Amino acid sequence: MVQAPERLIGAEVKRKEDPRLITGQGTYVDNLKFVGTAYLAILRSPYAHARIKRIDASRARVHPKVLAVFTGEDLRRDGIGSIPVGWLLPDIKLPPHYPLAVDKARYVGDGVAAVVAEDRYSAYDALSLIEVEYEPLPAVVDQEAATRPGAPQVHDEAPNNICFKFAMVAGDVNRALAEADGVVRQRIINHRTSGSSVEPRAAVALYQPATGELTLYNTNQNPHLIRLLLALTMNYPEHKIRVIAPDVGGGFGTKIYLYPDEVVACYAAMKLGRPVKWVETRSEYLRATVHGRDHITDFEVAYKRDGTITGLKVTTYANLGAYISPFAPLIPTFLYVPMLHGPYKLPNVSAEVYGVFTNTTPVDATRGAGRPEATYLLERMVDLVARELNMDPADVRRKNVLEPFENYQTPLAFVYDSGNYPATLNRALELVDYARLREEQRRLREQGRYIGIGLSTYVEVTGAAPSQVAVSLGAQAGLFESAIVRVHPTGKVTVFTGSHTHGQGHETTFAQAIADEFGISIDDVEVVHGDTDAIPFGLGTYGSRSTPVGLTAAYIAGQRIIEKATKIAAHLLEAAEADIVFEGGRFFVRGAPERAVTFQEVALEAYVPRKIPADLELGLEATAFFNPSNFVFPFGTHVAVVEVDPETGQVKLLRYLAVDDVGRVINPMVVDGQVHGGVVHGIGQALWEQVVYDEQGNLLTGTWLDYAMPKAPDLPSFQTDRLETPSPVNPLGVKGAGETGTIASTPAVVNAVLDALAPFGVKHIDMPLTPERVWRALQAARGQG
Amino acid sequence: MFPATFEYYAPTSLEEALNLLRQNPEAKVLAGGHSLIPAMKLRLATPPALVDLRRIPGLSGIRLEGDQLVIGAMTTYYDVQTSELVRQHVPVLAEATDVVGDLQVRNWGTVGGSLAHSDPAGDYPAIILALGAEVRARGPQGERTIPIDQFFVGMFTTALQPGEILTEVRIPVMGPGTGAAYVKFPHPASRYAVVGVCAVVGREDNICRQARIAVTGATLYATRATAAEQALQGQTLNADTIRAAAERAPEGLTITGDRVFASEEYRTHLVRVLTRRALMAAVEKIR
Amino acid sequence: MARVSIRINGVLHEADVEPRLLLVHFIRDVAGLTGTNIGCDTSQCGACTVIMNGRAAKSCTFLAVQCDGAEILTIEGLAKDGQLHPIQQAFWEKHGLQCGYCTPGMIMTAYHFLQMNPNPTEEEIRHALEGNICRCTGYHNIVKAIQYAAELMRGGAPAPTPAD
């Protein structure tokens, strides 16, 4: 008899992926070696905006190690098209985005030519041998300024640089503003950041002329999507392309898209008939890999004397950069505007968003994508109202958060699946001992020390789906997820998932859930992902969708396995199917648990039939495409405690608490890890990280010497806690946990700093709250006082 | 990430190294390489030849000679940090070394390399300048001693002549009645000094007999804050006199800012604040 | 071209290389040991950290020619006889990694640090990691892993974990 294992869902299981990663056996793209590999390097525009008058590659071509040089014209001549946009909006302007610039370069980093050489060093040497005659053009960087008359035009197809306009209205905001006891108006800038995974992007393309098979090993989060976009861009049959995303060293959204460089690698491999490898340098990453956020927003909020917030009016200019990255139109629209209702009762909301082209690196989803921008706005809004009313920010939140619910229709289209916002808020306040913390703050202020306490009460949307709704709103792909569960004759199981893990731990958490479902050992379950030739057509990992959508697909396939296995067991046990019970890895006859067969015995019978009749299909394998009926909405409350040095403006994070509710938890250790990392991404944006251009569009933060990410000495250890309100949307009751930390932490930290500065009368400072910005705000406040 | 091509020489004697520099006037001297190689990877530096000092015996080590602590040019930060002699005779150097670069940089970056590089945001130039050290160099004309006050002459520029090699730095041991501290405001990304101030204070009967204050990060190269030094000279050492002196620290300095993290105005402010903090800490450490 | 010989994980690797070849490229492309990763081009991220002659070194900040005759330990050489090193074991048990890309550098830095400081405080651990960037873990569990590794290495006798 096989011992039924202990329940795995909810257990802190050590990760199955770790042994290879802690011993240096990871399969990151640059680790892959193929005989005869040539190396690709991209010549990038040093100008933010310039006409390309002439490209002379003759000196590069005669370099003894150079195999080929390509330009945008070469690619166009060979039928390589524009990279498609994956989400369309009404009246959206769609200027082409060719893998190498044709006629004009539109941002610093725009690819202008490509070199393929025998080795990496020579490829980079040859870049300096290509002569490009540029005619520099006026550039525009600021998205609001870009819409004004007379601004430089990034694309002829988009007058005033406006790519799209998007608006939503709930209730009557103007009336709320007119009837308010008070109104606060604030401009906030949610500045540009870089996802900056520690692994840059990389690609290896292989081409088999005899079969026409094109294989791309690539750092991405969703191989089927890359394959689809690649097929469309290259006008090449989808079924002849195989995309493999092996071990990927972090994504944070930046590895969702098909980029120009990967297309050029494929093109070069086909032209040369050799494996072509391209590995981005970090300096290239900061120019050529999408950035995130970059909103300029004005808002007005209406409130009543008792702290009730009654209306919110928002105008946002969202910077799209120089081209439309495949999912860029989605981020400042459907992932932002409907979330402006937040966790609050807030009945009247109106928002207008302009998506604007500028001469900067394209902007698309990075960790959080739209929801951090919404949550930052809302949480600043609540604190500004609290300040006006001289109320405690916790009390204003208590006053406005929704009561516990299941399936709540917001006035902005979404139906929140389940939530208990007062519970996480109260739990957080209890765990930090809020009253005592406030008391300590008062005491320290008397000593001239400035501690600040910042709250962030958030709800976010994960588990992107349902597909029909998404497609009706502009998605050019469904948002389901797929899985195949294959039970082998020995009862061992392989799960093929359309999700992709690049740090999230699916190889472990998916195995936990499926092992539990079958009552078998986790060692008997292997999770395969990331290869279009191995997995069913899947949409990959983004928007914290892997557990609620990807794992659910696997779970449903598992249920189909059990259904079939029950039929087989009935034959083996010579009992009616209706009388068969499956529990702890055993099938037995109801009321007679000793009449049993194991999962493994059933699996063997499915392939080596002894008793099952001929009309029962052999094999034990099931496929599922899960298309959820709704999104899922994690929520929680985070608290940051900071100290500000009023003399230098330096902020020190003293303490951080995250209370989250992400539905049912598969592996608490993994979820804690997601929260820690997410929180630090958000802290980074609040305090240090920013992508900066000068007025001419030159990138001033083009290396990791300038782009400031959190390092270990900058941070304390964190405190995490969780409540579990299951989601009704999927059978496991799970939600997503990958982005909650990022969404919640940015406003928590900013609110904490402004709370510390309250005695000086400072109400708002735009991020990042660098020492100089804090110091300047204090100088200005002192000047007024 | 891919340096341009160059000729590489690894001489085994100082004479051989000097000859190589004579034959290759555009060559760069390679010490620890922790400033030069990063610049070469970005092709900001493309020297046609490198003369690596690593295989020349006798260029590293720490010893006491009379009232001078002598540190060989190829001595690493790690060696300084772990040296009992340093801890005993110039304790500020051991303490301050802990905030230079990061653990890996301290393991391999060298004292001589740091000084000869004269990075505008380097830590050691300010520390060694405040300590009133002198530098020994060997060149075609033989050996000479350069007072540290004459050593730093510009951004990435020192008093070293073409063909000269820095061989050691000689730091006066800190006697009784002296205290020193280095206060650094690091850049969040590079961890270089946005502003760093090193203060060395000599006290007798609670009167400041000597103060040397050196600033890095804010200036184009490590520079003494002489106005603040003079303001303190002969004064009773207390919070008020220190504050008053620190206010004058930026006088005479050419302070520059950047457009992303810290402007000229803010750095000027930090020079004042950090000077005060360094002086307070230095006085605290007087033994 | 220059002849260099570098002993990596006890194995001597000899090759004629261009003087400009970085040590990390020697390790990855010449010796074929791809466990040591490259994350930046300005010596900030520490992903390429190895142990050279006993000290942690960013292998992107050395020319291979400078390291002629050196002894190097990379992540591949840490487990002995199929047994994980206590630091590897601690990273596994404390969930000190997610995507794993910075991990070899983190582990090699910790290896050197714990030799210098076998009983560190949290603050000392965080200070030691200043030259290593992680974007997944927020450092929280890396710090916990190094604390745990220190415990294992001091206590000596935790149950060994098989390498695979």
Short mmCIF file of C-alpha atoms in Angstrom, two decimals, chain C:
data_model
loop_
_atom_site.label_atom_id
_atom_site.label_comp_id
_atom_site.label_asym_id
_atom_site.label_seq_id
_atom_site.Cartn_x
_atom_site.Cartn_y
_atom_site.Cartn_z
CA MET C 1 47.24 36.36 -27.72
CA ALA C 2 48.56 35.41 -24.34
CA ARG C 3 48.87 32.02 -22.70
CA VAL C 4 47.06 31.78 -19.39
CA SER C 5 46.52 28.91 -17.05
CA ILE C 6 43.95 29.19 -14.31
CA ARG C 7 42.94 26.46 -11.91
CA ILE C 8 39.18 26.42 -11.50
CA ASN C 9 37.60 24.08 -8.97
CA GLY C 10 40.83 22.11 -8.93
CA VAL C 11 41.03 21.68 -12.70
CA LEU C 12 43.72 23.48 -14.67
CA HIS C 13 42.42 25.39 -17.69
CA GLU C 14 45.04 26.57 -20.17
CA ALA C 15 44.31 28.65 -23.23
CA ASP C 16 45.64 31.33 -25.55
CA VAL C 17 43.42 34.32 -25.09
CA GLU C 18 43.23 37.93 -26.12
CA PRO C 19 44.48 40.14 -23.30
CA ARG C 20 41.10 41.87 -23.24
CA LEU C 21 39.18 38.70 -22.43
CA LEU C 22 37.43 39.18 -19.09
CA LEU C 23 37.86 36.52 -16.44
CA VAL C 24 34.12 35.88 -16.41
CA HIS C 25 34.21 35.11 -20.14
CA PHE C 26 37.18 32.82 -19.56
CA ILE C 27 35.22 30.95 -16.90
CA ARG C 28 32.02 30.75 -18.94
CA ASP C 29 33.22 30.42 -22.52
CA VAL C 30 36.70 28.90 -22.26
CA ALA C 31 36.33 26.68 -19.20
CA GLY C 32 32.64 26.13 -20.00
CA LEU C 33 31.46 26.73 -16.43
CA THR C 34 28.25 28.70 -16.91
CA GLY C 35 27.14 28.78 -13.29
CA THR C 36 28.82 32.16 -12.90
CA ASN C 37 26.41 34.72 -14.35
CA ILE C 38 26.72 38.20 -15.84
CA GLY C 39 24.13 40.77 -14.76
CA CYS C 40 25.64 44.16 -15.55
CA ASP C 41 28.53 45.87 -17.27
CA THR C 42 29.62 48.28 -14.53
CA SER C 43 30.72 45.91 -11.75
CA GLN C 44 27.61 46.65 -9.67
CA CYS C 45 25.55 43.48 -9.49
CA GLY C 46 27.95 40.85 -8.16
CA ALA C 47 26.27 38.01 -10.11
CA CYS C 48 29.71 37.04 -11.42
CA THR C 49 31.33 36.72 -7.98
CA VAL C 50 33.80 33.85 -7.58
CA ILE C 51 36.47 33.07 -5.01
CA MET C 52 39.95 33.88 -6.28
CA ASN C 53 42.92 32.94 -4.13
CA GLY C 54 40.59 32.81 -1.16
CA ARG C 55 38.81 36.11 -1.65
CA ALA C 56 35.48 37.02 -3.25
CA ALA C 57 36.05 38.66 -6.62
CA LYS C 58 33.79 40.09 -9.30
CA SER C 59 35.06 38.08 -12.24
CA CYS C 60 33.82 40.73 -14.69
CA THR C 61 36.37 43.15 -13.23
CA PHE C 62 39.47 41.11 -14.05
CA LEU C 63 41.20 40.32 -17.27
CA ALA C 64 41.93 36.65 -17.61
CA VAL C 65 45.60 37.51 -18.18
CA GLN C 66 45.77 39.17 -14.76
CA CYS C 67 44.65 35.90 -13.21
CA ASP C 68 47.30 33.68 -14.78
CA GLY C 69 48.24 31.16 -12.10
CA ALA C 70 45.24 31.91 -9.89
CA GLU C 71 43.14 29.39 -8.00
CA ILE C 72 39.43 29.95 -8.51
CA LEU C 73 36.40 28.45 -6.88
CA THR C 74 33.05 28.82 -8.65
CA ILE C 75 29.56 27.75 -7.67
CA GLU C 76 30.11 24.43 -9.49
CA GLY C 77 32.97 23.58 -7.15
CA LEU C 78 31.17 24.20 -3.90
CA ALA C 79 29.34 20.93 -3.35
CA LYS C 80 31.73 18.15 -2.42
CA ASP C 81 31.14 14.46 -3.07
CA GLY C 82 27.51 15.07 -3.88
CA GLN C 83 26.91 16.94 -0.61
CA LEU C 84 25.74 20.52 -0.78
CA HIS C 85 27.82 23.12 1.00
CA PRO C 86 25.99 24.45 4.10
CA ILE C 87 25.47 27.79 2.35
CA GLN C 88 23.79 26.08 -0.60
CA GLN C 89 21.71 24.04 1.81
CA ALA C 90 20.73 27.17 3.73
CA PHE C 91 19.70 29.04 0.56
CA TRP C 92 17.50 26.09 -0.33
CA GLU C 93 15.92 25.69 3.08
CA LYS C 94 15.32 29.38 3.70
CA HIS C 95 14.03 30.14 0.18
CA GLY C 96 17.00 32.41 -0.39
CA LEU C 97 16.47 32.41 -4.16
CA GLN C 98 13.71 32.81 -6.68
CA CYS C 99 14.88 33.15 -10.28
CA GLY C 100 18.33 31.98 -9.18
CA TYR C 101 20.31 34.28 -11.43
CA CYS C 102 22.03 36.31 -8.70
CA THR C 103 22.32 33.24 -6.49
CA PRO C 104 25.77 31.91 -7.41
CA GLY C 105 27.23 35.36 -6.76
CA MET C 106 25.34 35.69 -3.50
CA ILE C 107 26.53 32.27 -2.34
CA MET C 108 30.17 32.91 -3.27
CA THR C 109 30.11 36.30 -1.52
CA ALA C 110 28.63 34.67 1.55
CA TYR C 111 31.31 31.97 1.36
CA HIS C 112 34.09 34.51 1.70
CA PHE C 113 32.21 36.65 4.21
CA LEU C 114 31.44 33.79 6.58
CA GLN C 115 35.08 32.80 6.60
CA MET C 116 35.98 36.30 7.76
CA ASN C 117 33.01 36.58 10.10
CA PRO C 118 31.60 33.24 11.25
CA ASN C 119 29.06 34.78 13.63
CA PRO C 120 27.69 37.86 11.91
CA THR C 121 24.87 40.18 12.89
CA GLU C 122 22.07 40.96 10.44
CA GLU C 123 23.60 44.38 9.87
CA GLU C 124 26.99 42.86 9.04
CA ILE C 125 25.41 40.44 6.59
CA ARG C 126 23.53 43.24 4.84
CA HIS C 127 26.70 45.30 4.64
CA ALA C 128 28.56 42.35 3.13
CA LEU C 129 25.91 42.08 0.39
CA GLU C 130 26.28 45.71 -0.72
CA GLY C 131 27.96 44.59 -3.95
CA ASN C 132 25.31 42.01 -4.89
CA ILE C 133 21.96 42.91 -6.41
CA CYS C 134 18.88 40.71 -6.16
CA ARG C 135 15.56 41.77 -7.68
CA CYS C 136 13.44 38.81 -6.56
CA THR C 137 13.82 38.21 -2.83
CA GLY C 138 14.07 41.71 -1.38
CA TYR C 139 17.15 40.22 0.35
CA HIS C 140 14.99 39.13 3.31
CA ASN C 141 15.45 35.40 2.84
CA ILE C 142 19.03 35.77 1.61
CA VAL C 143 19.90 37.34 4.94
CA LYS C 144 18.03 34.57 6.75
CA ALA C 145 19.84 31.95 4.66
CA ILE C 146 23.25 33.38 5.49
CA GLN C 147 22.37 33.54 9.18
CA TYR C 148 21.28 29.91 8.99
CA ALA C 149 24.38 28.93 7.04
CA ALA C 150 26.54 30.55 9.71
CA GLU C 151 24.72 28.47 12.29
CA LEU C 152 25.20 25.28 10.28
CA MET C 153 28.88 26.02 9.74
CA ARG C 154 29.48 26.81 13.40
CA GLY C 155 27.43 23.89 14.72
CA GLY C 156 29.04 21.64 12.18
CA ALA C 157 26.68 18.69 12.11
CA PRO C 158 23.33 19.31 10.43
CA ALA C 159 21.97 16.40 8.45
CA PRO C 160 23.65 16.60 5.04
CA THR C 161 21.38 17.18 2.06
CA PRO C 162 22.10 15.30 -1.15
CA ALA C 163 23.09 17.54 -4.03
CA ASP C 164 20.30 16.11 -6.09
#
